[in-house]
Amino acid sequence: MTKDHISVNRGVWNADARNWVAPGERLWASAPQWGIWGLPEADLGLFPADLAGCDAIELGCGTGYVSGWMAQRGARVTALDLSSEQLATARRLAGQHGAEITFLEGDAEATGLPDQSFDFAISEYGAAIWCRPGVWLREAWRLLRPGGRLVFLGNHPLSIICTPLNGAPCEPVLHRPYRGLWVADWTDVEIDPSGVTFNLTITDWFALFQEIGFTVTGYQELYAPEDMTGLQDFVPAEWAKNYPNEQVWWLAKPA
Ligand SMILES: C[S@@+](CC[C@H](N)C(=O)[O-])C[C@H]1O[C@@H](n2cnc3c(N)ncnc32)[C@H](O)[C@@H]1O
């Protein structure tokens, strides 16, 4: 990995932020829902039942709607993002919705925040995919108090290996090796270029959690609902009815 993924991704997100304003506005005004198919929180349960009074952090908050939902549930929320442009939208929407959130511009791989200052950490397509797993997960571990929980949602490894190398939508064909899955560089692809993302094989995710000390309390592979049609991001709904395009991990730092 020779590219500086942090500065590449910062540039990509600052340039792309204007395209995330409308989805951000919609999601700030919606009930909690997850991933590209908008699966309801009532079905998935990413949030702990008892968020009220917790110190919560979102790692890679984008337009900040997940943080808004946590603030609504009574958490004291810190929302961190690499992109000043995404944060500008997030701050504006938090103001409009009367949400008290501490926004920070920073890198989820090295937040600079104090040890053991949070009870709950979450990332939906933030650090979860844009940061090196072994680095941001150790940082999340450091930030959590004993007994703290971390939940993250991102691309399922299958969606990465089934995406053609030119960036075209994923298809039921294997385009890169699963073994050794690590970085996916979308900067120079022909179709819809973006930044640098990371993923691991399921075995490697488990090994990493164990190495750091996290207990896995839940894991779910997410599919497109039967009534979905068309293309969402780089994922055709028809593909994602047969193959999981997203995954959610629920982790705990033992007390
Ligand atoms: C897709 S958004 C995630 C937010 C929201 N849940 C969503 O799905 O729209 C990805 C965000 O991750 C942020 N990001 C990328 N790398 C990051 C890093 N190293 N530290 C913090 N945020 C990062 C980007 O700036 C971007 O705002």
Short mmCIF file of C-alpha atoms and ligand atoms in Angstrom, two decimals:
data_model
loop_
_atom_site.label_atom_id
_atom_site.label_comp_id
_atom_site.label_asym_id
_atom_site.label_seq_id
_atom_site.Cartn_x
_atom_site.Cartn_y
_atom_site.Cartn_z
CA MET A 1 0.00 0.00 0.00
CA THR A 2 1.95 3.01 -1.21
CA LYS A 3 -0.86 5.58 -1.39
CA ASP A 4 -1.56 7.77 1.63
CA HIS A 5 -5.17 6.59 1.95
CA ILE A 6 -5.98 9.26 4.53
CA SER A 7 -5.15 12.24 2.34
CA VAL A 8 -6.60 10.53 -0.77
CA ASN A 9 -9.87 9.83 1.06
CA ARG A 10 -10.02 13.33 2.57
CA GLY A 11 -9.74 14.81 -0.93
CA VAL A 12 -12.35 12.43 -2.35
CA TRP A 13 -14.86 13.19 0.43
CA ASN A 14 -14.36 16.94 0.34
CA ALA A 15 -14.94 16.90 -3.42
CA ASP A 16 -17.97 14.57 -3.20
CA ALA A 17 -19.64 16.12 -0.12
CA ARG A 18 -22.19 18.10 -2.14
CA ASN A 19 -23.66 14.82 -3.44
CA TRP A 20 -24.35 13.68 0.13
CA VAL A 21 -26.33 16.73 1.23
CA ALA A 22 -29.75 15.53 -0.04
CA PRO A 23 -29.41 11.97 1.35
CA GLY A 24 -28.20 13.50 4.63
CA GLU A 25 -31.25 15.78 4.81
CA ARG A 26 -33.56 12.83 4.13
CA LEU A 27 -31.91 10.60 6.74
CA TRP A 28 -31.81 13.29 9.44
CA ALA A 29 -35.61 13.49 9.04
CA SER A 30 -36.10 9.69 9.04
CA ALA A 31 -36.32 6.97 11.66
CA PRO A 32 -33.05 5.01 12.08
CA GLN A 33 -32.35 2.79 9.09
CA TRP A 34 -29.17 1.18 7.85
CA GLY A 35 -27.02 0.61 4.85
CA ILE A 36 -27.81 1.15 1.21
CA TRP A 37 -31.21 -0.59 1.43
CA GLY A 38 -32.39 1.43 4.44
CA LEU A 39 -33.07 -1.62 6.62
CA PRO A 40 -35.00 -0.58 9.75
CA GLU A 41 -33.32 -0.34 13.16
CA ALA A 42 -36.30 -2.26 14.56
CA ASP A 43 -35.11 -5.32 12.54
CA LEU A 44 -31.35 -4.95 13.04
CA GLY A 45 -30.79 -3.36 16.45
CA LEU A 46 -27.47 -1.60 15.86
CA PHE A 47 -28.10 0.70 18.81
CA PRO A 48 -27.98 -0.63 22.35
CA ALA A 49 -31.36 -0.36 24.07
CA ASP A 50 -29.88 1.85 26.78
CA LEU A 51 -28.16 4.70 24.95
CA ALA A 52 -29.56 7.40 27.24
CA GLY A 53 -26.79 8.99 29.28
CA CYS A 54 -24.04 7.09 27.40
CA ASP A 55 -20.98 8.71 25.90
CA ALA A 56 -21.16 7.70 22.24
CA ILE A 57 -18.84 8.34 19.32
CA GLU A 58 -19.41 7.98 15.59
CA LEU A 59 -16.21 7.29 13.65
CA GLY A 60 -16.61 8.75 10.18
CA CYS A 61 -19.95 10.52 10.67
CA GLY A 62 -20.41 11.98 7.18
CA THR A 63 -23.52 14.16 7.28
CA GLY A 64 -24.10 13.10 10.89
CA TYR A 65 -27.55 11.51 10.82
CA VAL A 66 -26.46 8.45 12.87
CA SER A 67 -25.15 10.86 15.50
CA GLY A 68 -28.46 12.73 15.31
CA TRP A 69 -30.36 9.49 16.01
CA MET A 70 -28.10 8.77 19.01
CA ALA A 71 -28.57 12.30 20.38
CA GLN A 72 -32.35 11.82 20.05
CA ARG A 73 -31.97 8.70 22.20
CA GLY A 74 -30.31 10.68 24.95
CA ALA A 75 -26.63 9.92 24.32
CA ARG A 76 -23.86 12.53 24.70
CA VAL A 77 -22.50 12.33 21.18
CA THR A 78 -19.12 13.04 19.60
CA ALA A 79 -19.05 12.80 15.81
CA LEU A 80 -15.71 12.65 14.05
CA ASP A 81 -15.00 12.93 10.34
CA LEU A 82 -12.01 13.51 8.09
CA SER A 83 -13.84 15.83 5.71
CA SER A 84 -14.46 19.47 6.63
CA GLU A 85 -17.07 19.63 3.85
CA GLN A 86 -19.06 16.69 5.19
CA LEU A 87 -18.82 18.21 8.67
CA ALA A 88 -20.18 21.52 7.39
CA THR A 89 -23.36 19.71 6.27
CA ALA A 90 -23.49 17.72 9.51
CA ARG A 91 -23.19 20.87 11.66
CA ARG A 92 -25.88 22.65 9.65
CA LEU A 93 -28.32 19.71 9.91
CA ALA A 94 -27.64 19.23 13.63
CA GLY A 95 -28.48 22.92 14.11
CA GLN A 96 -31.70 22.56 12.11
CA HIS A 97 -32.75 19.53 14.15
CA GLY A 98 -31.74 20.99 17.50
CA ALA A 99 -29.25 18.15 18.15
CA GLU A 100 -26.39 18.80 20.57
CA ILE A 101 -23.40 17.00 19.11
CA THR A 102 -19.67 17.65 19.45
CA PHE A 103 -18.28 17.56 15.92
CA LEU A 104 -14.56 16.99 15.40
CA GLU A 105 -12.48 17.07 12.25
CA GLY A 106 -10.04 14.19 12.53
CA ASP A 107 -8.86 10.74 11.54
CA ALA A 108 -10.57 7.68 13.04
CA GLU A 109 -7.22 5.84 12.90
CA ALA A 110 -5.71 8.38 15.35
CA THR A 111 -8.40 10.48 17.03
CA GLY A 112 -6.23 12.08 19.72
CA LEU A 113 -9.16 11.64 22.16
CA PRO A 114 -8.55 10.39 25.72
CA ASP A 115 -8.43 6.68 26.61
CA GLN A 116 -11.64 5.06 27.83
CA SER A 117 -13.86 8.06 27.24
CA PHE A 118 -16.82 6.32 25.52
CA ASP A 119 -19.38 3.63 26.27
CA PHE A 120 -20.44 3.10 22.68
CA ALA A 121 -18.79 3.54 19.28
CA ILE A 122 -20.39 3.13 15.88
CA SER A 123 -19.48 3.39 12.23
CA GLU A 124 -21.76 2.98 9.24
CA TYR A 125 -19.58 3.06 6.11
CA GLY A 126 -17.14 5.44 7.86
CA ALA A 127 -14.03 4.06 9.55
CA ALA A 128 -15.72 0.71 8.90
CA ILE A 129 -14.56 0.76 5.27
CA TRP A 130 -12.20 3.74 4.78
CA CYS A 131 -9.69 2.93 7.54
CA ARG A 132 -7.19 0.12 8.01
CA PRO A 133 -9.05 -2.44 10.15
CA GLY A 134 -6.19 -3.20 12.54
CA VAL A 135 -5.56 0.50 13.14
CA TRP A 136 -9.05 1.96 13.62
CA LEU A 137 -10.28 -1.05 15.62
CA ARG A 138 -7.36 -0.66 18.07
CA GLU A 139 -8.17 3.04 18.30
CA ALA A 140 -11.84 2.22 19.01
CA TRP A 141 -10.72 -0.27 21.66
CA ARG A 142 -8.58 2.43 23.30
CA LEU A 143 -11.50 4.90 23.29
CA LEU A 144 -13.97 2.46 24.85
CA ARG A 145 -14.39 1.93 28.57
CA PRO A 146 -14.38 -1.66 29.86
CA GLY A 147 -17.84 -3.03 29.08
CA GLY A 148 -18.10 -0.66 26.11
CA ARG A 149 -19.58 -1.73 22.78
CA LEU A 150 -18.67 -1.17 19.15
CA VAL A 151 -20.97 -1.75 16.18
CA PHE A 152 -20.00 -1.28 12.57
CA LEU A 153 -21.61 -1.79 9.19
CA GLY A 154 -19.82 -1.86 5.86
CA ASN A 155 -19.34 -3.76 2.63
CA HIS A 156 -19.48 -7.53 2.78
CA PRO A 157 -16.25 -9.01 1.38
CA LEU A 158 -18.31 -10.75 -1.35
CA SER A 159 -19.42 -7.38 -2.73
CA ILE A 160 -15.78 -6.35 -3.14
CA ILE A 161 -14.58 -9.52 -4.83
CA CYS A 162 -17.62 -9.55 -7.15
CA THR A 163 -17.04 -5.96 -8.34
CA PRO A 164 -15.28 -5.77 -11.70
CA LEU A 165 -11.86 -4.12 -11.53
CA ASN A 166 -13.08 -1.21 -13.70
CA GLY A 167 -15.61 -0.23 -10.98
CA ALA A 168 -18.73 -1.51 -12.79
CA PRO A 169 -21.59 -2.81 -10.57
CA CYS A 170 -20.98 -6.11 -8.83
CA GLU A 171 -22.06 -9.31 -10.55
CA PRO A 172 -22.12 -13.03 -9.78
CA VAL A 173 -18.51 -13.45 -10.93
CA LEU A 174 -15.34 -13.47 -8.80
CA HIS A 175 -13.06 -10.62 -9.90
CA ARG A 176 -10.34 -10.69 -7.25
CA PRO A 177 -9.01 -13.22 -4.79
CA TYR A 178 -10.86 -13.65 -1.49
CA ARG A 179 -7.78 -15.02 0.26
CA GLY A 180 -5.67 -12.17 1.56
CA LEU A 181 -8.42 -9.56 0.97
CA TRP A 182 -7.15 -6.20 2.16
CA VAL A 183 -7.17 -2.98 0.14
CA ALA A 184 -9.46 -1.97 -2.72
CA ASP A 185 -8.22 1.11 -4.55
CA TRP A 186 -11.03 2.81 -6.50
CA THR A 187 -9.08 5.97 -7.35
CA ASP A 188 -8.20 5.10 -10.94
CA VAL A 189 -11.13 2.93 -11.97
CA GLU A 190 -13.01 3.79 -15.17
CA ILE A 191 -16.48 3.88 -13.64
CA ASP A 192 -17.28 6.14 -10.69
CA PRO A 193 -13.76 6.49 -9.24
CA SER A 194 -13.55 7.19 -5.50
CA GLY A 195 -11.05 6.49 -2.72
CA VAL A 196 -9.24 3.65 -1.01
CA THR A 197 -11.24 1.15 1.06
CA PHE A 198 -10.31 -1.85 3.17
CA ASN A 199 -11.86 -5.19 3.97
CA LEU A 200 -10.85 -8.60 5.30
CA THR A 201 -11.92 -12.19 4.90
CA ILE A 202 -14.36 -13.29 7.59
CA THR A 203 -11.64 -15.44 9.18
CA ASP A 204 -9.27 -12.47 9.27
CA TRP A 205 -11.93 -10.22 10.87
CA PHE A 206 -12.44 -12.83 13.60
CA ALA A 207 -8.68 -13.21 14.12
CA LEU A 208 -8.25 -9.43 14.40
CA PHE A 209 -11.06 -9.04 16.95
CA GLN A 210 -9.55 -11.85 19.01
CA GLU A 211 -6.05 -10.34 18.80
CA ILE A 212 -7.34 -6.96 20.04
CA GLY A 213 -9.52 -8.50 22.76
CA PHE A 214 -13.02 -7.77 21.43
CA THR A 215 -15.78 -10.30 22.04
CA VAL A 216 -18.01 -10.78 19.03
CA THR A 217 -21.58 -10.52 20.31
CA GLY A 218 -23.27 -10.54 16.92
CA TYR A 219 -22.71 -10.77 13.19
CA GLN A 220 -25.19 -10.37 10.38
CA GLU A 221 -24.94 -10.49 6.59
CA LEU A 222 -27.38 -8.12 4.90
CA TYR A 223 -29.27 -8.73 1.66
CA ALA A 224 -31.52 -6.49 -0.43
CA PRO A 225 -35.21 -6.77 0.52
CA GLU A 226 -37.35 -8.69 -1.99
CA ASP A 227 -39.23 -5.56 -3.13
CA MET A 228 -36.03 -3.66 -4.08
CA THR A 229 -35.17 -3.12 -7.71
CA GLY A 230 -32.46 -1.26 -9.64
CA LEU A 231 -28.99 -0.20 -8.67
CA GLN A 232 -27.95 1.30 -5.34
CA ASP A 233 -24.37 2.60 -5.33
CA PHE A 234 -22.45 -0.15 -7.10
CA VAL A 235 -24.86 -2.92 -6.06
CA PRO A 236 -27.74 -4.24 -8.22
CA ALA A 237 -30.68 -5.23 -6.00
CA GLU A 238 -31.08 -8.49 -7.93
CA TRP A 239 -27.48 -9.43 -7.08
CA ALA A 240 -27.93 -8.54 -3.42
CA LYS A 241 -31.03 -10.72 -3.09
CA ASN A 242 -28.74 -13.72 -3.60
CA TYR A 243 -25.46 -12.49 -2.10
CA PRO A 244 -24.95 -10.35 1.01
CA ASN A 245 -23.58 -6.93 0.08
CA GLU A 246 -23.19 -5.65 3.63
CA GLN A 247 -22.18 -6.96 7.02
CA VAL A 248 -22.70 -5.78 10.58
CA TRP A 249 -20.42 -6.66 13.49
CA TRP A 250 -21.45 -6.21 17.13
CA LEU A 251 -18.42 -6.22 19.46
CA ALA A 252 -17.86 -5.76 23.18
CA LYS A 253 -14.81 -4.78 25.19
CA PRO A 254 -14.96 -7.08 28.21
CA ALA A 255 -15.70 -5.35 31.54
C1 LIG B 1 -20.34 7.18 3.49
S1 LIG B 1 -19.82 8.36 4.68
C2 LIG B 1 -20.31 7.59 6.19
C3 LIG B 1 -21.36 8.38 6.86
C4 LIG B 1 -22.76 7.91 6.71
N1 LIG B 1 -23.08 6.86 7.63
C5 LIG B 1 -23.11 7.50 5.31
O1 LIG B 1 -23.19 6.27 5.06
O2 LIG B 1 -23.31 8.38 4.46
C6 LIG B 1 -18.08 8.09 4.78
C7 LIG B 1 -17.42 9.12 5.65
O3 LIG B 1 -16.20 8.57 6.17
C8 LIG B 1 -15.32 9.63 6.32
N2 LIG B 1 -13.93 9.13 6.48
C9 LIG B 1 -13.15 8.53 5.56
N3 LIG B 1 -11.96 8.23 6.11
C10 LIG B 1 -12.00 8.65 7.40
C11 LIG B 1 -11.07 8.64 8.47
N4 LIG B 1 -9.84 8.13 8.32
N5 LIG B 1 -11.45 9.18 9.65
C12 LIG B 1 -12.68 9.72 9.81
N6 LIG B 1 -13.61 9.76 8.83
C13 LIG B 1 -13.28 9.23 7.64
C14 LIG B 1 -15.51 10.45 5.05
O4 LIG B 1 -15.01 11.76 5.17
C15 LIG B 1 -17.02 10.37 4.88
O5 LIG B 1 -17.66 11.50 5.42
#
